[in-house]
PDB file of C-alpha atoms in Angstrom:
ATOM      1  CA  MET A1193      -3.890 -49.922 -45.030  1.00 54.00           C
ATOM      2  CA  PRO A1194      -6.696 -47.381 -45.737  1.00 69.00           C
ATOM      3  CA  ARG A1195      -9.082 -50.190 -44.181  1.00 72.00           C
ATOM      4  CA  ALA A1196      -7.089 -50.403 -41.012  1.00 72.00           C
ATOM      5  CA  ALA A1197      -7.024 -46.642 -40.756  1.00 66.00           C
ATOM      6  CA  LEU A1198     -10.854 -46.300 -41.148  1.00 64.00           C
ATOM      7  CA  ILE A1199     -11.554 -49.108 -38.489  1.00 71.00           C
ATOM      8  CA  LEU A1200      -9.200 -47.254 -36.168  1.00 63.00           C
ATOM      9  CA  LEU A1201     -10.915 -44.047 -36.650  1.00 60.00           C
ATOM     10  CA  LEU A1202     -14.428 -45.608 -36.362  1.00 62.00           C
ATOM     11  CA  SER A1203     -13.386 -47.298 -33.113  1.00 64.00           C
ATOM     12  CA  LEU A1204     -11.928 -43.921 -31.658  1.00 59.00           C
ATOM     13  CA  CYS A1205     -15.308 -42.196 -32.534  1.00 63.00           C
ATOM     14  CA  VAL A1206     -17.429 -45.147 -30.889  1.00 60.00           C
ATOM     15  CA  LEU A1207     -15.003 -45.273 -27.859  1.00 58.00           C
ATOM     16  CA  THR A1208     -14.680 -41.486 -27.278  1.00 61.00           C
ATOM     17  CA  PRO A1209     -17.297 -39.962 -24.949  1.00 63.00           C
ATOM     18  CA  ARG A1210     -19.925 -37.731 -26.713  1.00 61.00           C
ATOM     19  CA  LYS A1211     -18.913 -34.596 -24.584  1.00 62.00           C
ATOM     20  CA  ALA A1212     -15.378 -34.855 -25.592  1.00 59.00           C
ATOM     21  CA  GLN A1213     -16.446 -35.267 -29.382  1.00 59.00           C
ATOM     22  CA  ALA A1214     -18.517 -32.196 -28.921  1.00 64.00           C
ATOM     23  CA  ASP A1215     -15.612 -30.255 -27.553  1.00 74.00           C
ATOM     24  CA  VAL A1216     -13.515 -31.120 -30.339  1.00 71.00           C
ATOM     25  CA  VAL A1217     -16.076 -30.077 -32.951  1.00 74.00           C
ATOM     26  CA  THR A1218     -16.641 -26.804 -30.880  1.00 83.00           C
ATOM     27  CA  ARG A1219     -12.841 -26.079 -31.120  1.00 80.00           C
ATOM     28  CA  VAL A1220     -12.510 -26.832 -34.701  1.00 75.00           C
ATOM     29  CA  ARG A1221     -15.561 -24.596 -35.567  1.00 81.00           C
ATOM     30  CA  ASP A1222     -14.229 -21.687 -33.416  1.00 81.00           C
ATOM     31  CA  TRP A1223     -10.876 -21.982 -34.882  1.00 76.00           C
ATOM     32  CA  PHE A1224     -12.255 -21.484 -38.310  1.00 76.00           C
ATOM     33  CA  ALA A1225     -14.525 -18.726 -37.245  1.00 79.00           C
ATOM     34  CA  ASN A1226     -11.628 -16.698 -35.678  1.00 79.00           C
ATOM     35  CA  LEU A1227      -9.363 -17.355 -38.604  1.00 77.00           C
ATOM     36  CA  GLY A1228      -7.964 -14.006 -39.844  1.00 73.00           C
ATOM     37  CA  LYS A1229      -9.185 -12.044 -36.868  1.00 78.00           C
ATOM     38  CA  PRO A1230      -6.854 -10.495 -34.471  1.00 80.00           C
ATOM     39  CA  LYS A1231      -6.090 -12.028 -31.104  1.00 76.00           C
ATOM     40  CA  PRO A1232      -8.012 -10.290 -28.236  1.00 72.00           C
ATOM     41  CA  PRO A1233      -5.542  -8.578 -25.685  1.00 76.00           C
ATOM     42  CA  GLU A1234      -4.493 -10.581 -22.692  1.00 73.00           C
ATOM     43  CA  PRO A1235      -5.649  -9.249 -19.414  1.00 66.00           C
ATOM     44  CA  GLU A1236      -3.150  -6.935 -17.832  1.00 64.00           C
ATOM     45  CA  GLU A1237      -1.413  -8.229 -14.722  1.00 67.00           C
ATOM     46  CA  LEU A1238      -1.394  -5.373 -12.142  1.00 66.00           C
ATOM     47  CA  GLY A1239       0.677  -7.075  -9.478  1.00 76.00           C
ATOM     48  CA  ALA A1240       0.531  -6.329  -5.752  1.00 85.00           C
ATOM     49  CA  ARG A1241      -1.756  -3.374  -5.063  1.00 91.00           C
ATOM     50  CA  ASN A1242      -1.386  -3.086  -1.230  1.00 94.00           C
ATOM     51  CA  THR A1243       1.726  -2.721   0.856  1.00 95.00           C
ATOM     52  CA  PHE A1244       2.478  -2.651   4.563  1.00 95.00           C
ATOM     53  CA  THR A1245       5.837  -1.398   5.510  1.00 95.00           C
ATOM     54  CA  LEU A1246       7.917  -0.443   8.652  1.00 94.00           C
ATOM     55  CA  ASN A1247      10.394   2.413   8.757  1.00 92.00           C
ATOM     56  CA  PRO A1248      12.861   2.024  11.708  1.00 91.00           C
ATOM     57  CA  LEU A1249      14.363   5.528  10.816  1.00 87.00           C
ATOM     58  CA  ALA A1250      11.051   7.320  12.039  1.00 82.00           C
ATOM     59  CA  LEU A1251      11.542   5.972  15.547  1.00 78.00           C
ATOM     60  CA  ARG A1252      14.252   8.716  16.047  1.00 77.00           C
ATOM     61  CA  HIS A1253      11.502  11.253  15.357  1.00 69.00           C
ATOM     62  CA  SER A1254       9.144   9.766  17.960  1.00 68.00           C
ATOM     63  CA  GLN A1255       7.121   7.991  15.068  1.00 75.00           C
ATOM     64  CA  LEU A1256       6.057   4.540  14.894  1.00 80.00           C
ATOM     65  CA  GLY A1257       7.070   4.220  11.255  1.00 86.00           C
ATOM     66  CA  VAL A1258       4.253   1.937  10.307  1.00 93.00           C
ATOM     67  CA  GLU A1259       2.504   2.539   7.014  1.00 95.00           C
ATOM     68  CA  TYR A1260      -0.260   1.059   4.838  1.00 97.00           C
ATOM     69  CA  GLU A1261      -0.421   2.002   1.231  1.00 97.00           C
ATOM     70  CA  ARG A1262      -3.106   1.309  -1.536  1.00 96.00           C
ATOM     71  CA  ALA A1263      -2.466   1.702  -5.110  1.00 95.00           C
ATOM     72  CA  PHE A1264      -5.269   3.074  -7.447  1.00 91.00           C
ATOM     73  CA  GLY A1265      -4.309   2.746 -11.100  1.00 86.00           C
ATOM     74  CA  LYS A1266      -0.768   2.843 -12.449  1.00 88.00           C
ATOM     75  CA  GLY A1267       0.549   5.968 -11.127  1.00 92.00           C
ATOM     76  CA  PHE A1268      -1.446   7.114  -7.863  1.00 93.00           C
ATOM     77  CA  SER A1269      -1.475   5.658  -4.423  1.00 96.00           C
ATOM     78  CA  ILE A1270      -2.789   6.756  -1.111  1.00 97.00           C
ATOM     79  CA  TYR A1271      -1.008   5.740   2.241  1.00 97.00           C
ATOM     80  CA  LEU A1272      -1.888   6.060   6.011  1.00 96.00           C
ATOM     81  CA  GLY A1273       0.746   6.210   8.771  1.00 93.00           C
ATOM     82  CA  PRO A1274      -0.462   6.201  12.509  1.00 92.00           C
ATOM     83  CA  GLU A1275       1.655   7.254  15.268  1.00 86.00           C
ATOM     84  CA  PHE A1276       1.530   6.829  19.060  1.00 83.00           C
ATOM     85  CA  ALA A1277       3.564   8.153  21.996  1.00 80.00           C
ATOM     86  CA  TYR A1278       3.040   7.567  25.692  1.00 82.00           C
ATOM     87  CA  GLY A1279       5.113   8.647  28.620  1.00 83.00           C
ATOM     88  CA  ARG A1280       4.425   8.369  32.524  1.00 84.00           C
ATOM     89  CA  THR A1281       6.127   9.720  35.378  1.00 85.00           C
ATOM     90  CA  PRO A1282       4.954   9.717  39.110  1.00 84.00           C
ATOM     91  CA  GLU A1283       3.785  13.181  38.681  1.00 83.00           C
ATOM     92  CA  LEU A1284       2.303  13.337  35.069  1.00 84.00           C
ATOM     93  CA  TRP A1285       1.536  11.367  31.986  1.00 85.00           C
ATOM     94  CA  HIS A1286       1.522  12.088  28.360  1.00 84.00           C
ATOM     95  CA  LEU A1287      -0.506  10.649  25.367  1.00 87.00           C
ATOM     96  CA  SER A1288      -0.011  11.589  21.747  1.00 86.00           C
ATOM     97  CA  LEU A1289      -2.085  10.113  18.917  1.00 90.00           C
ATOM     98  CA  SER A1290      -1.243  11.163  15.383  1.00 89.00           C
ATOM     99  CA  GLY A1291      -1.936  10.093  11.810  1.00 92.00           C
ATOM    100  CA  THR A1292      -0.455  11.128   8.363  1.00 94.00           C
ATOM    101  CA  LEU A1293      -2.577  10.694   5.217  1.00 96.00           C
ATOM    102  CA  GLY A1294      -0.618  11.169   1.940  1.00 96.00           C
ATOM    103  CA  THR A1295      -0.846  10.672  -1.796  1.00 96.00           C
ATOM    104  CA  ARG A1296       2.180   9.370  -3.946  1.00 97.00           C
ATOM    105  CA  LEU A1297       2.248  10.328  -7.575  1.00 96.00           C
ATOM    106  CA  PHE A1298       4.363   7.901  -9.458  1.00 96.00           C
ATOM    107  CA  VAL A1299       6.651   9.447 -12.395  1.00 95.00           C
ATOM    108  CA  LEU A1300       8.528   6.241 -13.084  1.00 93.00           C
ATOM    109  CA  GLY A1301       7.066   2.664 -12.723  1.00 91.00           C
ATOM    110  CA  ASP A1302       3.637   1.380 -11.716  1.00 90.00           C
ATOM    111  CA  ALA A1303       2.149   2.070  -8.242  1.00 90.00           C
ATOM    112  CA  PRO A1304       3.116   0.825  -5.607  1.00 92.00           C
ATOM    113  CA  SER A1305       6.554   0.332  -7.396  1.00 93.00           C
ATOM    114  CA  GLY A1306       8.653   3.101  -8.777  1.00 94.00           C
ATOM    115  CA  ILE A1307       9.884   6.725  -8.215  1.00 96.00           C
ATOM    116  CA  PHE A1308       7.216   8.911  -6.558  1.00 97.00           C
ATOM    117  CA  PHE A1309       6.558  12.346  -5.038  1.00 97.00           C
ATOM    118  CA  GLY A1310       3.591  13.606  -3.317  1.00 96.00           C
ATOM    119  CA  PRO A1311       1.858  15.685  -0.542  1.00 97.00           C
ATOM    120  CA  GLU A1312       0.923  14.527   2.973  1.00 96.00           C
ATOM    121  CA  PHE A1313      -1.282  15.823   5.731  1.00 96.00           C
ATOM    122  CA  SER A1314      -1.143  14.927   9.529  1.00 93.00           C
ATOM    123  CA  VAL A1315      -3.336  15.410  12.599  1.00 93.00           C
ATOM    124  CA  ASN A1316      -1.786  15.249  15.992  1.00 88.00           C
ATOM    125  CA  TYR A1317      -3.910  14.902  19.309  1.00 90.00           C
ATOM    126  CA  GLN A1318      -2.384  15.096  22.583  1.00 86.00           C
ATOM    127  CA  ILE A1319      -3.450  14.817  26.316  1.00 88.00           C
ATOM    128  CA  ARG A1320      -1.363  15.751  29.269  1.00 83.00           C
ATOM    129  CA  SER A1321      -2.287  15.127  32.878  1.00 84.00           C
ATOM    130  CA  GLU A1322      -0.218  16.885  35.601  1.00 82.00           C
ATOM    131  CA  ASN A1323      -1.262  16.995  39.359  1.00 81.00           C
ATOM    132  CA  HIS A1324      -4.900  15.915  38.367  1.00 80.00           C
ATOM    133  CA  VAL A1325      -5.062  18.707  35.727  1.00 82.00           C
ATOM    134  CA  ARG A1326      -5.892  17.507  32.332  1.00 84.00           C
ATOM    135  CA  ARG A1327      -4.967  19.500  29.136  1.00 84.00           C
ATOM    136  CA  ARG A1328      -5.838  18.637  25.542  1.00 86.00           C
ATOM    137  CA  ALA A1329      -4.828  20.001  22.177  1.00 85.00           C
ATOM    138  CA  ILE A1330      -5.025  19.377  18.399  1.00 88.00           C
ATOM    139  CA  GLY A1331      -2.277  20.201  15.882  1.00 88.00           C
ATOM    140  CA  LEU A1332      -1.911  20.069  12.086  1.00 92.00           C
ATOM    141  CA  GLY A1333       0.867  19.352   9.674  1.00 93.00           C
ATOM    142  CA  LEU A1334       1.478  19.826   5.986  1.00 96.00           C
ATOM    143  CA  GLY A1335       4.348  18.557   3.930  1.00 96.00           C
ATOM    144  CA  GLY A1336       5.632  16.453   1.174  1.00 96.00           C
ATOM    145  CA  THR A1337       7.425  13.140   0.320  1.00 96.00           C
ATOM    146  CA  VAL A1338       9.668  11.969  -2.313  1.00 97.00           C
ATOM    147  CA  GLY A1339      11.310   8.547  -2.792  1.00 97.00           C
ATOM    148  CA  TRP A1340      11.434   5.211  -4.554  1.00 96.00           C
ATOM    149  CA  THR A1341       9.704   1.898  -3.758  1.00 95.00           C
ATOM    150  CA  LEU A1342      10.831  -1.633  -5.164  1.00 95.00           C
ATOM    151  CA  VAL A1343       8.399  -4.569  -4.926  1.00 93.00           C
ATOM    152  CA  LEU A1344      10.407  -8.013  -5.321  1.00 92.00           C
ATOM    153  CA  PHE A1345       8.488 -10.989  -6.261  1.00 90.00           C
ATOM    154  CA  ASN A1346       5.268  -9.288  -5.865  1.00 88.00           C
ATOM    155  CA  ARG A1347       5.735  -9.994  -2.223  1.00 93.00           C
ATOM    156  CA  PHE A1348       8.362  -7.980  -0.541  1.00 95.00           C
ATOM    157  CA  THR A1349       9.001  -4.074  -0.522  1.00 95.00           C
ATOM    158  CA  LEU A1350      11.937  -1.909   0.039  1.00 96.00           C
ATOM    159  CA  SER A1351      11.498   1.783  -0.049  1.00 96.00           C
ATOM    160  CA  ALA A1352      13.930   4.744   0.217  1.00 96.00           C
ATOM    161  CA  GLY A1353      13.185   8.478   0.573  1.00 95.00           C
ATOM    162  CA  PHE A1354      12.506  11.552   2.568  1.00 94.00           C
ATOM    163  CA  SER A1355       9.594  13.325   3.732  1.00 93.00           C
ATOM    164  CA  ALA A1356       9.425  16.751   5.618  1.00 93.00           C
ATOM    165  CA  GLN A1357       6.324  18.314   7.383  1.00 91.00           C
ATOM    166  CA  TYR A1358       5.430  21.784   8.977  1.00 90.00           C
ATOM    167  CA  ARG A1359       3.780  20.696  11.980  1.00 87.00           C
ATOM    168  CA  SER A1360       1.843  22.915  14.500  1.00 86.00           C
ATOM    169  CA  ILE A1361       2.511  20.755  17.600  1.00 77.00           C
ATOM    170  CA  PRO A1362       0.465  21.414  20.861  1.00 74.00           C
ATOM    171  CA  ASP A1363       2.779  22.779  23.647  1.00 73.00           C
ATOM    172  CA  LEU A1364       1.009  21.572  26.571  1.00 70.00           C
ATOM    173  CA  GLU A1365       3.861  22.524  28.834  1.00 70.00           C
ATOM    174  CA  ALA A1366       3.354  26.242  28.203  1.00 67.00           C
ATOM    175  CA  PRO A1367       1.511  28.117  30.699  1.00 65.00           C
ATOM    176  CA  GLY A1368      -1.230  29.579  28.161  1.00 62.00           C
ATOM    177  CA  GLU A1369      -3.927  27.325  26.870  1.00 61.00           C
ATOM    178  CA  GLY A1370      -3.854  26.251  23.451  1.00 60.00           C
ATOM    179  CA  ALA A1371      -0.178  27.331  22.857  1.00 67.00           C
ATOM    180  CA  LEU A1372       1.326  25.796  19.520  1.00 72.00           C
ATOM    181  CA  ARG A1373       4.886  25.567  18.369  1.00 78.00           C
ATOM    182  CA  VAL A1374       5.596  25.142  14.577  1.00 84.00           C
ATOM    183  CA  GLU A1375       8.225  22.824  13.769  1.00 86.00           C
ATOM    184  CA  LEU A1376       9.947  21.339  10.611  1.00 89.00           C
ATOM    185  CA  VAL A1377       9.878  17.482  11.169  1.00 86.00           C
ATOM    186  CA  PRO A1378      12.058  15.740   8.639  1.00 89.00           C
ATOM    187  CA  THR A1379      11.781  11.964   8.431  1.00 88.00           C
ATOM    188  CA  PRO A1380      14.153   9.801   6.346  1.00 92.00           C
ATOM    189  CA  ARG A1381      12.709   6.639   4.843  1.00 92.00           C
ATOM    190  CA  LEU A1382      14.352   3.234   4.631  1.00 94.00           C
ATOM    191  CA  ALA A1383      11.424   0.913   5.041  1.00 95.00           C
ATOM    192  CA  PHE A1384      10.964  -2.725   4.276  1.00 95.00           C
ATOM    193  CA  GLY A1385       7.601  -4.691   4.386  1.00 96.00           C
ATOM    194  CA  VAL A1386       5.282  -6.910   2.473  1.00 96.00           C
ATOM    195  CA  ALA A1387       3.080  -6.525  -0.599  1.00 94.00           C
ATOM    196  CA  PHE A1388      -0.176  -8.178  -1.348  1.00 91.00           C
TER     197      PHE A1388
END
């Protein structure tokens, strides 16, 4: 029996490619070299870092409700939400371009998934043309947001929350140049989208 086992072992050594033999020898040598050493930590799985969401409840407040968010680290993300409005009648047309930039600080969970709060800042640029007279103005806003985001299967997002901003909105219908009106703009959030 030992002679048959020796012949089998020799035939395996002869028939096995040299690269495979070297690989086995390297693995055995590494195993003995690492014997008694702690295992290296496995790389951390961060998951999806970007989200693109749509909030249909924002339409009620003349906002698009589209938002892009990028997570930086475990507890911090930055988001950007563009806004656009256009109206036209035979006598006048009105264009409003706005954008909101905000930060989310996650107190529970890892960004972009978890419970968050944070400040936000917005800029509003408006043009109004009536009877060939064009007026322009810029307004600013400052506020905050609070909510909760859930990322499902690293692909889909569902978010609920609330934001409110004090905005100085250009009043281009007022007779004076550069008139602003300050409003509190509340926006409920029930958004859905994709994560990548």
